[in-house]
Amino acid sequence: MSIISKVLKINLRSIFLNFYLLPFSQAIHLPILIVRNVKIDSLHRGGVQINTSKLKIGLIQIGYRAVGIIDNRYERSILQLSKSGKILFSGRCFLGSGIRMVITGNCEIGNNVNVSGNTSICCYEKVKIGHESLISWDCLIMDTDFHKIYDEQKNQINSNKAIKIGNHVWIGARTTVLKGSIISDNSVIAANSICSGVLCEKNCIYGGNPARILKQNISWEI
C-alpha cells in the first residue's frame, strides 16, 4: 500500500484512538487505523499494546478489508475492551469489515495476521493467535461459555479456558474455535469445522465436528 493511500485512510477517530491508547512515542506514527463506523466501547488507556519497533502508518487496520460477500457500507465493526482486557499486537495486522472483538482477558495477535470479515473474537481468559495466520470470514473464536453451569454441589463446571492458535494457521470460513482449543503450527482448518480440543499434529488439515485429521504432511501459502 502506498503512503498516499495510507494517508487517505486517516480520520479523526483514528488519530484520537492512537493518542488515547498508546504512548506518545508510538501514537505519533499513527499505527492504528479504523474506519469511521467502527463502534468503540469501554476502551481504557494501556489496554492496547504494540510490541514492535517497526511502527508505521496503518500497521494495524480495523474494518477496512472486506471479501466479496460482505458489503462494507452496512457492516459495522465492534471493538469492546473492558478495564481488565488487553490486546497485544506483535506487528502487522488486518482485522476486516464487520470484525467483532469483545476483550475482557488477554488477547495476543502475532505479526502478519489477517482476520476476514464478520468474524467474532470473544476473549474472557486468553486468546493467542500466532504469526502469519489467516482467519476467514464468519468464524467464531471464544474462550468462554458466557453462562455458568453448576453441578449438584453448586460447583462451577464450565470455567473459561485459554485458546492458542499456532503460527501459520489457516482457519476456514464459518469455523468455530471453542475454549481450551490448541491448534498446532502450519495447520489448515476446513470450513464449517468445530475445534474443541488439542490438535497436536503440525502440518495437517483438520476438519469436521469435532475437528480431526483429514490429511497429513501438507503446506499452504497465504
Tab-separated table of C-alpha atoms in Angstrom:
chain	number	residue	atom	x	y	z
A	1	MET	CA	0.000	0.000	0.000
A	2	SER	CA	1.406	3.410	-0.974
A	3	ILE	CA	1.928	6.185	1.563
A	4	ILE	CA	-0.737	8.261	-0.219
A	5	SER	CA	-3.409	5.578	0.173
A	6	LYS	CA	-2.491	5.189	3.842
A	7	VAL	CA	-2.801	8.937	4.457
A	8	LEU	CA	-6.209	8.955	2.785
A	9	LYS	CA	-7.398	6.379	5.320
A	10	ILE	CA	-6.579	8.595	8.299
A	11	ASN	CA	-9.608	10.095	10.045
A	12	LEU	CA	-10.097	11.953	13.313
A	13	ARG	CA	-11.268	8.826	15.144
A	14	SER	CA	-8.065	7.034	14.189
A	15	ILE	CA	-5.954	9.950	15.425
A	16	PHE	CA	-7.835	10.082	18.725
A	17	LEU	CA	-7.604	6.316	19.197
A	18	ASN	CA	-3.832	6.271	18.749
A	19	PHE	CA	-3.129	9.108	21.182
A	20	TYR	CA	-5.656	7.819	23.728
A	21	LEU	CA	-4.451	4.217	23.807
A	22	LEU	CA	-0.735	4.374	23.036
A	23	PRO	CA	2.323	6.114	24.438
A	24	PHE	CA	3.114	9.337	22.560
A	25	SER	CA	6.275	7.818	21.055
A	26	GLN	CA	4.123	5.179	19.340
A	27	ALA	CA	0.967	7.219	18.724
A	28	ILE	CA	2.801	9.805	16.631
A	29	HIS	CA	3.364	7.123	13.975
A	30	LEU	CA	-0.430	6.503	13.727
A	31	PRO	CA	-0.008	2.717	13.628
A	32	ILE	CA	-3.745	2.043	14.178
A	33	LEU	CA	-6.303	2.978	11.532
A	34	ILE	CA	-10.036	2.354	11.907
A	35	VAL	CA	-12.933	3.002	9.559
A	36	ARG	CA	-15.346	5.740	10.595
A	37	ASN	CA	-18.179	3.375	11.528
A	38	VAL	CA	-16.201	1.154	13.935
A	39	LYS	CA	-18.053	1.053	17.247
A	40	ILE	CA	-15.648	1.705	20.115
A	41	ASP	CA	-16.803	0.686	23.584
A	42	SER	CA	-15.190	0.741	27.036
A	43	LEU	CA	-11.639	1.466	25.932
A	44	HIS	CA	-9.044	2.296	28.564
A	45	ARG	CA	-5.518	3.652	28.424
A	46	GLY	CA	-2.908	0.924	28.204
A	47	GLY	CA	-5.449	-1.617	27.013
A	48	VAL	CA	-3.740	-1.876	23.626
A	49	GLN	CA	-0.011	-2.524	23.324
A	50	ILE	CA	2.166	-2.813	20.216
A	51	ASN	CA	5.293	-4.896	20.639
A	52	THR	CA	7.405	-3.948	17.627
A	53	SER	CA	9.905	-1.232	16.823
A	54	LYS	CA	8.862	-1.142	13.150
A	55	LEU	CA	5.997	1.307	13.537
A	56	LYS	CA	4.331	2.907	10.511
A	57	ILE	CA	1.007	4.342	9.424
A	58	GLY	CA	-1.664	1.679	9.227
A	59	LEU	CA	0.381	-1.153	10.703
A	60	ILE	CA	-2.896	-2.287	12.283
A	61	GLN	CA	-6.114	-1.719	10.328
A	62	ILE	CA	-9.609	-2.376	11.664
A	63	GLY	CA	-12.704	-2.572	9.486
A	64	TYR	CA	-11.161	-1.809	6.097
A	65	ARG	CA	-10.798	-5.078	4.260
A	66	ALA	CA	-13.838	-6.986	3.053
A	67	VAL	CA	-14.288	-10.118	0.976
A	68	GLY	CA	-16.675	-10.096	-1.964
A	69	ILE	CA	-19.651	-11.446	0.005
A	70	ILE	CA	-19.530	-8.552	2.511
A	71	ASP	CA	-20.838	-5.045	1.818
A	72	ASN	CA	-18.603	-2.531	3.598
A	73	ARG	CA	-21.344	0.096	3.618
A	74	TYR	CA	-23.546	-1.887	6.002
A	75	GLU	CA	-21.185	-3.991	8.087
A	76	ARG	CA	-20.114	-2.396	11.351
A	77	SER	CA	-17.049	-3.482	13.297
A	78	ILE	CA	-17.152	-3.541	17.095
A	79	LEU	CA	-14.197	-3.181	19.458
A	80	GLN	CA	-15.149	-3.643	23.112
A	81	LEU	CA	-12.292	-3.621	25.588
A	82	SER	CA	-13.112	-3.833	29.300
A	83	LYS	CA	-10.961	-2.387	32.063
A	84	SER	CA	-9.311	-5.763	32.645
A	85	GLY	CA	-8.884	-6.547	28.952
A	86	LYS	CA	-5.663	-6.168	26.972
A	87	ILE	CA	-4.736	-6.616	23.314
A	88	LEU	CA	-1.089	-7.132	22.402
A	89	PHE	CA	-0.157	-6.703	18.730
A	90	SER	CA	3.240	-8.010	17.610
A	91	GLY	CA	3.243	-6.379	14.196
A	92	ARG	CA	1.188	-6.052	11.026
A	93	CYS	CA	-2.471	-6.982	11.449
A	94	PHE	CA	-5.621	-6.543	9.359
A	95	LEU	CA	-8.989	-7.008	11.086
A	96	GLY	CA	-11.614	-6.959	8.348
A	97	SER	CA	-15.023	-5.396	7.853
A	98	GLY	CA	-17.606	-6.477	10.418
A	99	ILE	CA	-14.989	-7.789	12.876
A	100	ARG	CA	-16.342	-8.044	16.418
A	101	MET	CA	-13.951	-8.191	19.365
A	102	VAL	CA	-15.064	-8.417	22.997
A	103	ILE	CA	-11.947	-8.478	25.168
A	104	THR	CA	-12.071	-8.979	28.938
A	105	GLY	CA	-8.950	-11.135	29.218
A	106	ASN	CA	-5.624	-11.092	27.353
A	107	CYS	CA	-5.643	-11.273	23.561
A	108	GLU	CA	-2.306	-11.684	21.767
A	109	ILE	CA	-2.106	-11.272	17.987
A	110	GLY	CA	1.087	-12.118	16.122
A	111	ASN	CA	2.786	-10.445	13.177
A	112	ASN	CA	1.260	-10.551	9.694
A	113	VAL	CA	-2.159	-11.754	10.819
A	114	ASN	CA	-5.278	-11.374	8.647
A	115	VAL	CA	-8.775	-11.788	10.078
A	116	SER	CA	-11.504	-11.597	7.455
A	117	GLY	CA	-14.975	-10.043	7.656
A	118	ASN	CA	-17.751	-10.833	10.129
A	119	THR	CA	-15.517	-12.853	12.426
A	120	SER	CA	-16.044	-12.643	16.200
A	121	ILE	CA	-13.376	-12.986	18.895
A	122	CYS	CA	-14.618	-13.269	22.482
A	123	CYS	CA	-11.714	-13.302	24.932
A	124	TYR	CA	-12.514	-13.653	28.624
A	125	GLU	CA	-9.421	-15.659	29.641
A	126	LYS	CA	-6.732	-15.689	26.925
A	127	VAL	CA	-6.718	-15.956	23.148
A	128	LYS	CA	-3.403	-16.161	21.306
A	129	ILE	CA	-3.160	-16.027	17.507
A	130	GLY	CA	0.262	-16.848	16.093
A	131	HIS	CA	2.325	-15.150	13.375
A	132	GLU	CA	1.431	-15.433	9.680
A	133	SER	CA	-2.061	-16.735	10.420
A	134	LEU	CA	-5.226	-16.301	8.363
A	135	ILE	CA	-8.757	-16.464	9.776
A	136	SER	CA	-11.531	-16.481	7.191
A	137	TRP	CA	-14.996	-14.902	7.302
A	138	ASP	CA	-17.873	-15.729	9.679
A	139	CYS	CA	-15.637	-17.512	12.200
A	140	LEU	CA	-16.257	-17.567	15.948
A	141	ILE	CA	-13.430	-17.783	18.478
A	142	MET	CA	-14.494	-17.839	22.134
A	143	ASP	CA	-12.757	-18.992	25.299
A	144	THR	CA	-15.918	-18.850	27.419
A	145	ASP	CA	-19.428	-20.288	27.569
A	146	PHE	CA	-20.712	-16.881	28.760
A	147	HIS	CA	-23.128	-18.559	31.222
A	148	LYS	CA	-22.074	-20.555	34.280
A	149	ILE	CA	-23.094	-24.200	34.752
A	150	TYR	CA	-23.090	-25.821	38.208
A	151	ASP	CA	-23.159	-29.388	39.458
A	152	GLU	CA	-25.372	-30.634	42.299
A	153	GLN	CA	-22.879	-29.260	44.863
A	154	LYS	CA	-23.100	-25.813	43.222
A	155	ASN	CA	-19.542	-26.018	41.904
A	156	GLN	CA	-18.999	-24.370	38.552
A	157	ILE	CA	-18.102	-26.971	35.940
A	158	ASN	CA	-17.513	-24.806	32.872
A	159	SER	CA	-14.752	-22.327	33.665
A	160	ASN	CA	-13.104	-20.274	30.930
A	161	LYS	CA	-10.145	-21.905	29.138
A	162	ALA	CA	-7.455	-20.268	27.023
A	163	ILE	CA	-7.230	-20.712	23.241
A	164	LYS	CA	-3.917	-20.984	21.409
A	165	ILE	CA	-3.751	-20.768	17.613
A	166	GLY	CA	-0.243	-21.525	16.365
A	167	ASN	CA	1.911	-19.849	13.733
A	168	HIS	CA	0.938	-20.040	10.055
A	169	VAL	CA	-2.537	-21.429	10.690
A	170	TRP	CA	-5.386	-21.048	8.186
A	171	ILE	CA	-8.863	-21.265	9.688
A	172	GLY	CA	-11.551	-21.759	7.042
A	173	ALA	CA	-14.861	-19.905	6.786
A	174	ARG	CA	-17.590	-20.412	9.383
A	175	THR	CA	-15.346	-22.364	11.721
A	176	THR	CA	-15.923	-22.251	15.473
A	177	VAL	CA	-12.957	-22.429	17.854
A	178	LEU	CA	-14.149	-23.216	21.363
A	179	LYS	CA	-12.483	-22.739	24.744
A	180	GLY	CA	-9.454	-24.876	25.518
A	181	SER	CA	-8.588	-25.365	21.849
A	182	ILE	CA	-4.936	-25.605	20.809
A	183	ILE	CA	-4.162	-25.584	17.079
A	184	SER	CA	-0.621	-26.557	16.091
A	185	ASP	CA	1.629	-24.631	13.698
A	186	ASN	CA	1.146	-24.881	9.922
A	187	SER	CA	-2.355	-26.315	10.242
A	188	VAL	CA	-5.371	-25.801	7.989
A	189	ILE	CA	-8.861	-25.984	9.483
A	190	ALA	CA	-11.552	-26.876	6.927
A	191	ALA	CA	-14.608	-24.646	6.591
A	192	ASN	CA	-17.529	-25.243	8.972
A	193	SER	CA	-15.382	-27.174	11.440
A	194	ILE	CA	-15.671	-27.200	15.230
A	195	CYS	CA	-12.394	-27.051	17.174
A	196	SER	CA	-12.894	-28.111	20.787
A	197	GLY	CA	-9.662	-29.753	21.897
A	198	VAL	CA	-5.944	-30.127	21.270
A	199	LEU	CA	-4.948	-30.536	17.612
A	200	CYS	CA	-1.390	-31.555	18.328
A	201	GLU	CA	-0.061	-32.637	14.921
A	202	LYS	CA	1.611	-29.948	12.789
A	203	ASN	CA	1.298	-29.663	9.003
A	204	CYS	CA	-2.168	-31.203	8.891
A	205	ILE	CA	-5.601	-30.448	7.502
A	206	TYR	CA	-8.248	-30.793	10.206
A	207	GLY	CA	-11.996	-30.798	9.665
A	208	GLY	CA	-15.355	-31.923	10.982
A	209	ASN	CA	-17.206	-31.788	14.294
A	210	PRO	CA	-15.135	-32.222	16.337
A	211	ALA	CA	-12.176	-31.425	14.077
A	212	ARG	CA	-9.926	-34.404	13.295
A	213	ILE	CA	-7.011	-35.051	10.929
A	214	LEU	CA	-8.064	-35.285	7.288
A	215	LYS	CA	-4.615	-35.131	5.662
A	216	GLN	CA	-1.032	-35.010	6.948
A	217	ASN	CA	2.273	-33.529	5.737
A	218	ILE	CA	0.747	-30.511	3.991
A	219	SER	CA	1.917	-26.953	3.437
A	220	TRP	CA	-0.045	-23.860	2.411
A	221	GLU	CA	0.518	-20.326	1.151
A	222	ILE	CA	-1.192	-17.054	2.103
